[in-house]
């Protein structure tokens, strides 16, 4: 092969960036307690309710593979844990095909996205289906359809859906399911979060966090310092943000926690992944009121609890 061809190939395939070295953050051993015999598969999402209980969404015994299967997962996919990690309830058997996101609304209702069903569903805390948005199995970007919806967040009178893997927007609905509007131009809107001033979107394939005011006007863009994919975000207060990112800009696997200041600068970064290539993929996170962060690990088939360093959750 000629030198000119080799140089051209090298230009098209640049060397990956050096592996980012950040401190390891230990996980809390023994949290949670998984019942014997449970098919605790790919763990996709986590959230914390007003009482501190931790809700975990997982694909019991099922792995992400396309084309998606048609049949629902027969085992329970929603686990509710006490703050101490004891299993309090489980439900969702025979409902979801490829569950993705779980969000607990301020009123305690449980909102779940399913990327295979192309639907967003609201449940009672006991698991009774109350509302379904979207047409099952139909992909479109309009007022009554989704394109692999990923995540849900809440403002007064508004339900915000990160939509998603195929669509390129945040779609807004009234709590009763009436379509309000949509906005944005994202490349995999993987997560959405809010605080008292801003809406934050994990614009995953653009390797950034997009920041908007509550009217949907973009006010800032925070790129990952390593070019990582941002998978999940949660406000820490005062405009600060906690994010989980893929480990490196080259391969996107792993699990890095980052704390962003209100101006988008990185205050701290921590590695919480399992050792080994492709062993972990941080996917979602949640916060409680006691300085703990809960992170789901799709590749590792686990949800972990870590204690943020003193002052991190101020």
Tab-separated table of C-alpha atoms in Angstrom:
chain	number	residue	atom	x	y	z
A	1	UNK	CA	0.000	0.000	0.000
A	2	UNK	CA	1.411	3.376	-0.984
A	3	UNK	CA	2.490	5.988	1.538
A	4	UNK	CA	-0.091	8.461	0.231
A	5	UNK	CA	-2.906	5.958	0.840
A	6	UNK	CA	-1.641	5.217	4.365
A	7	UNK	CA	-1.535	8.915	5.168
A	8	UNK	CA	-5.061	9.376	3.834
A	9	UNK	CA	-6.348	6.484	5.967
A	10	UNK	CA	-4.625	7.898	9.036
A	11	UNK	CA	-6.258	11.265	8.434
A	12	UNK	CA	-9.679	9.616	8.220
A	13	UNK	CA	-9.060	7.512	11.323
A	14	UNK	CA	-7.229	9.714	13.820
A	15	UNK	CA	-5.825	8.134	16.943
A	16	UNK	CA	-8.272	8.086	19.865
A	17	UNK	CA	-7.693	10.638	22.605
A	18	UNK	CA	-5.622	9.502	25.578
A	19	UNK	CA	-7.626	7.868	28.343
A	20	UNK	CA	-8.829	10.460	30.816
A	21	UNK	CA	-7.491	9.833	34.305
A	22	UNK	CA	-9.866	10.848	37.104
A	23	UNK	CA	-10.198	9.632	40.714
A	24	UNK	CA	-12.227	6.523	41.451
A	25	UNK	CA	-15.326	6.976	43.597
A	26	UNK	CA	-16.194	3.939	45.672
A	27	UNK	CA	-19.692	2.504	45.504
A	28	UNK	CA	-21.641	1.596	48.647
A	29	UNK	CA	-21.150	-2.144	49.018
A	30	UNK	CA	-24.307	-4.155	49.637
A	31	UNK	CA	-26.749	-1.605	48.212
A	32	UNK	CA	-29.323	-2.652	47.135
A	33	UNK	CA	-30.483	-6.148	48.093
A	34	UNK	CA	-31.601	-7.952	44.933
A	35	UNK	CA	-34.058	-10.791	45.569
A	36	UNK	CA	-32.787	-14.293	44.845
A	37	UNK	CA	-33.884	-15.486	41.429
A	38	UNK	CA	-34.723	-12.028	40.085
A	39	UNK	CA	-33.737	-11.489	36.454
A	40	UNK	CA	-31.983	-8.192	37.069
A	41	UNK	CA	-31.020	-7.450	33.465
A	42	UNK	CA	-29.807	-4.273	31.783
A	43	UNK	CA	-30.525	-1.547	34.335
A	44	UNK	CA	-31.769	1.415	32.352
A	45	UNK	CA	-33.105	4.059	34.731
A	46	UNK	CA	-33.455	5.198	38.335
A	47	UNK	CA	-35.284	7.911	40.264
A	48	UNK	CA	-36.014	8.855	43.881
A	49	UNK	CA	-39.475	9.723	45.188
A	50	UNK	CA	-40.441	12.282	47.812
A	51	UNK	CA	-40.005	9.748	50.626
A	52	UNK	CA	-36.489	8.793	49.589
A	53	UNK	CA	-37.471	5.463	48.037
A	54	UNK	CA	-35.428	4.468	45.008
A	55	UNK	CA	-37.201	3.292	41.852
A	56	UNK	CA	-35.231	1.183	39.386
A	57	UNK	CA	-36.219	0.244	35.830
A	58	UNK	CA	-34.502	-2.758	34.280
A	59	UNK	CA	-34.924	-5.078	31.305
A	60	UNK	CA	-35.291	-8.315	33.260
A	61	UNK	CA	-33.351	-10.887	31.268
A	62	UNK	CA	-33.473	-8.844	28.041
A	63	UNK	CA	-30.678	-7.042	26.202
A	64	UNK	CA	-30.965	-4.165	23.740
A	65	UNK	CA	-30.957	-5.702	20.271
A	66	UNK	CA	-32.407	-4.400	17.029
A	67	UNK	CA	-34.829	-4.986	15.519
A	68	UNK	CA	-36.627	-4.864	18.842
A	69	UNK	CA	-38.693	-7.892	19.823
A	70	UNK	CA	-42.473	-7.650	19.813
A	71	UNK	CA	-43.332	-9.553	22.955
A	72	UNK	CA	-43.268	-7.864	26.376
A	73	UNK	CA	-40.809	-8.874	29.079
A	74	UNK	CA	-42.604	-11.476	31.228
A	75	UNK	CA	-40.799	-10.678	34.495
A	76	UNK	CA	-41.224	-7.585	36.724
A	77	UNK	CA	-39.221	-4.638	35.390
A	78	UNK	CA	-39.928	-1.997	38.073
A	79	UNK	CA	-38.305	-2.389	41.497
A	80	UNK	CA	-38.969	-0.042	44.405
A	81	UNK	CA	-36.302	-0.006	47.118
A	82	UNK	CA	-36.234	1.626	50.518
A	83	UNK	CA	-33.419	4.124	51.123
A	84	UNK	CA	-31.584	1.274	52.876
A	85	UNK	CA	-31.809	-0.908	49.763
A	86	UNK	CA	-34.588	-3.291	50.798
A	87	UNK	CA	-36.971	-4.308	48.022
A	88	UNK	CA	-40.418	-2.899	48.822
A	89	UNK	CA	-42.360	-3.660	45.640
A	90	UNK	CA	-41.967	-4.983	42.111
A	91	UNK	CA	-44.282	-4.744	39.111
A	92	UNK	CA	-44.354	-4.261	35.342
A	93	UNK	CA	-44.364	-7.900	34.227
A	94	UNK	CA	-45.836	-8.370	30.760
A	95	UNK	CA	-46.032	-4.628	30.025
A	96	UNK	CA	-42.774	-3.315	28.569
A	97	UNK	CA	-40.819	-4.357	25.495
A	98	UNK	CA	-37.707	-2.164	25.757
A	99	UNK	CA	-38.171	0.082	28.800
A	100	UNK	CA	-35.837	3.056	28.924
A	101	UNK	CA	-36.642	5.859	31.386
A	102	UNK	CA	-38.381	6.151	34.755
A	103	UNK	CA	-39.336	9.470	36.374
A	104	UNK	CA	-41.282	10.049	39.566
A	105	UNK	CA	-43.500	13.129	39.353
A	106	UNK	CA	-43.968	15.468	42.322
A	107	UNK	CA	-47.385	13.862	42.935
A	108	UNK	CA	-45.776	10.411	43.163
A	109	UNK	CA	-46.961	9.145	39.776
A	110	UNK	CA	-44.514	6.926	37.884
A	111	UNK	CA	-43.750	7.869	34.255
A	112	UNK	CA	-41.972	5.294	32.082
A	113	UNK	CA	-40.763	5.472	28.484
A	114	UNK	CA	-40.557	2.427	26.213
A	115	UNK	CA	-38.511	2.903	23.038
A	116	UNK	CA	-39.886	-0.234	21.353
A	117	UNK	CA	-43.525	0.576	22.119
A	118	UNK	CA	-42.912	4.245	21.127
A	119	UNK	CA	-44.924	5.278	24.165
A	120	UNK	CA	-44.776	7.217	27.403
A	121	UNK	CA	-46.919	5.766	30.187
A	122	UNK	CA	-48.065	7.050	33.555
A	123	UNK	CA	-48.697	4.617	36.405
A	124	UNK	CA	-49.879	4.830	39.972
A	125	UNK	CA	-47.171	3.965	42.528
A	126	UNK	CA	-48.801	0.546	42.776
A	127	UNK	CA	-48.373	-0.072	39.042
A	128	UNK	CA	-51.865	0.666	37.678
A	129	UNK	CA	-51.683	2.126	34.155
A	130	UNK	CA	-53.419	5.540	34.117
A	131	UNK	CA	-52.325	7.253	30.884
A	132	UNK	CA	-50.581	6.309	27.632
A	133	UNK	CA	-49.064	8.799	25.185
A	134	UNK	CA	-48.123	7.768	21.664
A	135	UNK	CA	-49.305	5.060	19.279
A	136	UNK	CA	-47.795	1.667	19.979
A	137	UNK	CA	-45.111	0.729	17.459
A	138	UNK	CA	-45.563	3.845	15.275
A	139	UNK	CA	-42.641	6.268	14.853
A	140	UNK	CA	-43.341	9.872	13.876
A	141	UNK	CA	-42.459	13.350	15.095
A	142	UNK	CA	-45.802	14.989	15.704
A	143	UNK	CA	-48.314	15.724	18.462
A	144	UNK	CA	-49.413	12.114	18.977
A	145	UNK	CA	-46.302	10.044	18.244
A	146	UNK	CA	-42.720	9.595	19.399
A	147	UNK	CA	-39.388	8.489	17.985
A	148	UNK	CA	-37.941	6.329	20.747
A	149	UNK	CA	-38.734	8.559	23.743
A	150	UNK	CA	-36.000	8.447	26.359
A	151	UNK	CA	-36.768	10.472	29.499
A	152	UNK	CA	-39.337	12.655	31.294
A	153	UNK	CA	-39.117	15.718	33.560
A	154	UNK	CA	-41.712	18.004	35.124
A	155	UNK	CA	-42.499	21.700	35.478
A	156	UNK	CA	-45.771	23.046	36.903
A	157	UNK	CA	-48.469	22.119	34.398
A	158	UNK	CA	-45.927	20.631	31.964
A	159	UNK	CA	-44.556	17.171	31.266
A	160	UNK	CA	-41.335	17.326	29.232
A	161	UNK	CA	-40.351	14.297	27.146
A	162	UNK	CA	-36.840	13.890	25.715
A	163	UNK	CA	-37.739	12.479	22.293
A	164	UNK	CA	-35.369	10.833	21.608
A	165	UNK	CA	-33.241	8.338	19.704
A	166	UNK	CA	-35.022	8.932	16.379
A	167	UNK	CA	-36.784	12.260	16.912
A	168	UNK	CA	-34.844	15.431	17.636
A	169	UNK	CA	-36.870	17.360	20.199
A	170	UNK	CA	-38.314	17.932	23.613
A	171	UNK	CA	-42.094	17.432	23.445
A	172	UNK	CA	-44.295	19.068	26.080
A	173	UNK	CA	-47.643	17.822	27.343
A	174	UNK	CA	-50.179	18.849	29.948
A	175	UNK	CA	-50.473	16.435	32.900
A	176	UNK	CA	-53.644	15.022	31.308
A	177	UNK	CA	-51.717	14.166	28.137
A	178	UNK	CA	-52.766	17.081	25.914
A	179	UNK	CA	-49.965	18.094	23.547
A	180	UNK	CA	-48.640	21.603	24.190
A	181	UNK	CA	-45.645	22.155	21.896
A	182	UNK	CA	-42.214	20.849	20.928
A	183	UNK	CA	-38.838	22.478	20.465
A	184	UNK	CA	-35.102	21.872	20.035
A	185	UNK	CA	-32.867	20.194	17.484
A	186	UNK	CA	-30.942	17.415	19.179
A	187	UNK	CA	-28.988	14.363	18.143
A	188	UNK	CA	-30.316	11.817	20.644
A	189	UNK	CA	-32.051	13.807	23.374
A	190	UNK	CA	-31.231	11.177	25.988
A	191	UNK	CA	-32.259	12.957	29.190
A	192	UNK	CA	-34.070	16.074	30.359
A	193	UNK	CA	-33.948	17.738	33.782
A	194	UNK	CA	-35.169	21.002	35.308
A	195	UNK	CA	-34.499	23.358	38.164
A	196	UNK	CA	-36.100	26.654	39.203
A	197	UNK	CA	-34.546	28.531	36.279
A	198	UNK	CA	-33.470	26.161	33.541
A	199	UNK	CA	-34.249	23.102	31.442
A	200	UNK	CA	-31.238	20.884	30.749
A	201	UNK	CA	-31.027	18.392	27.884
A	202	UNK	CA	-28.403	15.670	27.505
A	203	UNK	CA	-27.748	16.116	23.778
A	204	UNK	CA	-25.884	12.836	23.687
A	205	UNK	CA	-24.424	12.509	20.204
A	206	UNK	CA	-23.413	16.164	20.247
A	207	UNK	CA	-21.449	15.404	23.463
A	208	UNK	CA	-22.929	18.326	25.339
A	209	UNK	CA	-25.475	19.570	27.837
A	210	UNK	CA	-27.848	22.102	26.280
A	211	UNK	CA	-29.242	24.703	28.702
A	212	UNK	CA	-32.568	26.487	28.150
A	213	UNK	CA	-34.750	28.881	30.045
A	214	UNK	CA	-38.229	27.688	30.958
A	215	UNK	CA	-39.573	29.168	27.737
A	216	UNK	CA	-37.362	26.888	25.633
A	217	UNK	CA	-34.774	29.496	24.612
A	218	UNK	CA	-31.229	28.146	24.538
A	219	UNK	CA	-28.972	30.105	26.879
A	220	UNK	CA	-25.836	27.940	27.081
A	221	UNK	CA	-24.118	24.838	25.748
A	222	UNK	CA	-21.725	22.846	27.943
A	223	UNK	CA	-19.560	20.419	25.946
A	224	UNK	CA	-18.001	17.447	27.671
A	225	UNK	CA	-14.320	18.266	28.268
A	226	UNK	CA	-13.372	14.818	26.920
A	227	UNK	CA	-15.882	14.732	24.076
A	228	UNK	CA	-17.908	12.120	25.976
A	229	UNK	CA	-21.532	11.297	25.398
A	230	UNK	CA	-23.689	12.730	28.176
A	231	UNK	CA	-26.285	10.167	29.195
A	232	UNK	CA	-28.019	11.655	32.250
A	233	UNK	CA	-28.188	14.877	34.238
A	234	UNK	CA	-29.596	15.999	37.585
A	235	UNK	CA	-29.567	19.494	39.157
A	236	UNK	CA	-27.611	19.937	42.373
A	237	UNK	CA	-29.049	23.381	43.150
A	238	UNK	CA	-27.792	26.876	42.447
A	239	UNK	CA	-27.460	26.135	38.742
A	240	UNK	CA	-24.950	23.303	39.334
A	241	UNK	CA	-25.432	19.968	37.651
A	242	UNK	CA	-24.411	16.344	38.100
A	243	UNK	CA	-23.923	14.343	34.897
A	244	UNK	CA	-23.010	10.787	33.973
A	245	UNK	CA	-20.986	10.449	30.800
A	246	UNK	CA	-19.508	7.644	28.724
A	247	UNK	CA	-15.939	6.970	29.802
A	248	UNK	CA	-14.003	8.287	26.809
A	249	UNK	CA	-14.682	10.363	23.760
A	250	UNK	CA	-13.399	7.510	21.607
A	251	UNK	CA	-15.482	4.542	22.754
A	252	UNK	CA	-18.271	6.135	24.839
A	253	UNK	CA	-18.310	3.247	27.332
A	254	UNK	CA	-17.557	3.442	31.032
A	255	UNK	CA	-19.081	5.712	33.642
A	256	UNK	CA	-17.810	9.155	34.607
A	257	UNK	CA	-19.605	11.391	37.086
A	258	UNK	CA	-19.045	15.104	36.566
A	259	UNK	CA	-20.075	18.083	38.624
A	260	UNK	CA	-20.656	21.190	36.518
A	261	UNK	CA	-20.732	24.672	38.016
A	262	UNK	CA	-23.477	27.139	37.112
A	263	UNK	CA	-21.300	28.572	34.330
A	264	UNK	CA	-20.630	25.161	32.792
A	265	UNK	CA	-17.124	24.646	34.148
A	266	UNK	CA	-16.207	21.229	35.546
A	267	UNK	CA	-15.744	21.274	39.313
A	268	UNK	CA	-14.919	17.597	39.753
A	269	UNK	CA	-14.892	14.279	37.877
A	270	UNK	CA	-15.008	10.711	39.193
A	271	UNK	CA	-14.754	7.263	37.625
A	272	UNK	CA	-17.389	4.829	38.929
A	273	UNK	CA	-17.136	2.150	36.242
A	274	UNK	CA	-16.190	-1.484	36.598
A	275	UNK	CA	-12.644	-2.398	35.514
A	276	UNK	CA	-12.206	-3.842	32.044
A	277	UNK	CA	-13.090	-2.864	28.502
A	278	UNK	CA	-16.811	-2.254	27.920
A	279	UNK	CA	-17.603	-3.545	31.425
A	280	UNK	CA	-19.715	-0.512	32.314
A	281	UNK	CA	-21.972	2.000	30.625
A	282	UNK	CA	-23.402	4.649	32.925
A	283	UNK	CA	-26.917	5.379	31.705
A	284	UNK	CA	-29.070	7.232	34.251
A	285	UNK	CA	-28.748	8.821	37.671
A	286	UNK	CA	-30.806	10.132	40.574
A	287	UNK	CA	-30.160	12.059	43.780
A	288	UNK	CA	-31.595	11.795	47.258
A	289	UNK	CA	-31.532	14.442	49.973
A	290	UNK	CA	-28.638	12.866	51.880
A	291	UNK	CA	-25.734	13.337	49.502
A	292	UNK	CA	-26.148	10.048	47.635
A	293	UNK	CA	-26.191	9.589	43.893
A	294	UNK	CA	-27.686	6.484	42.299
A	295	UNK	CA	-26.311	5.442	38.914
A	296	UNK	CA	-27.512	2.715	36.564
A	297	UNK	CA	-24.972	0.661	34.653
A	298	UNK	CA	-26.397	-0.993	31.531
A	299	UNK	CA	-23.366	-3.119	30.651
A	300	UNK	CA	-22.713	-3.985	34.280
A	301	UNK	CA	-26.334	-4.987	34.953
A	302	UNK	CA	-26.419	-3.028	38.188
A	303	UNK	CA	-27.515	0.083	40.010
A	304	UNK	CA	-25.035	1.559	42.460
A	305	UNK	CA	-25.121	4.141	45.203
A	306	UNK	CA	-22.210	6.501	45.727
A	307	UNK	CA	-21.702	9.178	48.331
A	308	UNK	CA	-20.797	12.508	46.795
A	309	UNK	CA	-17.798	14.225	48.379
A	310	UNK	CA	-18.540	16.726	51.117
A	311	UNK	CA	-19.830	19.952	49.605
A	312	UNK	CA	-20.544	18.425	46.184
A	313	UNK	CA	-24.307	18.388	46.727
A	314	UNK	CA	-24.455	21.823	48.336
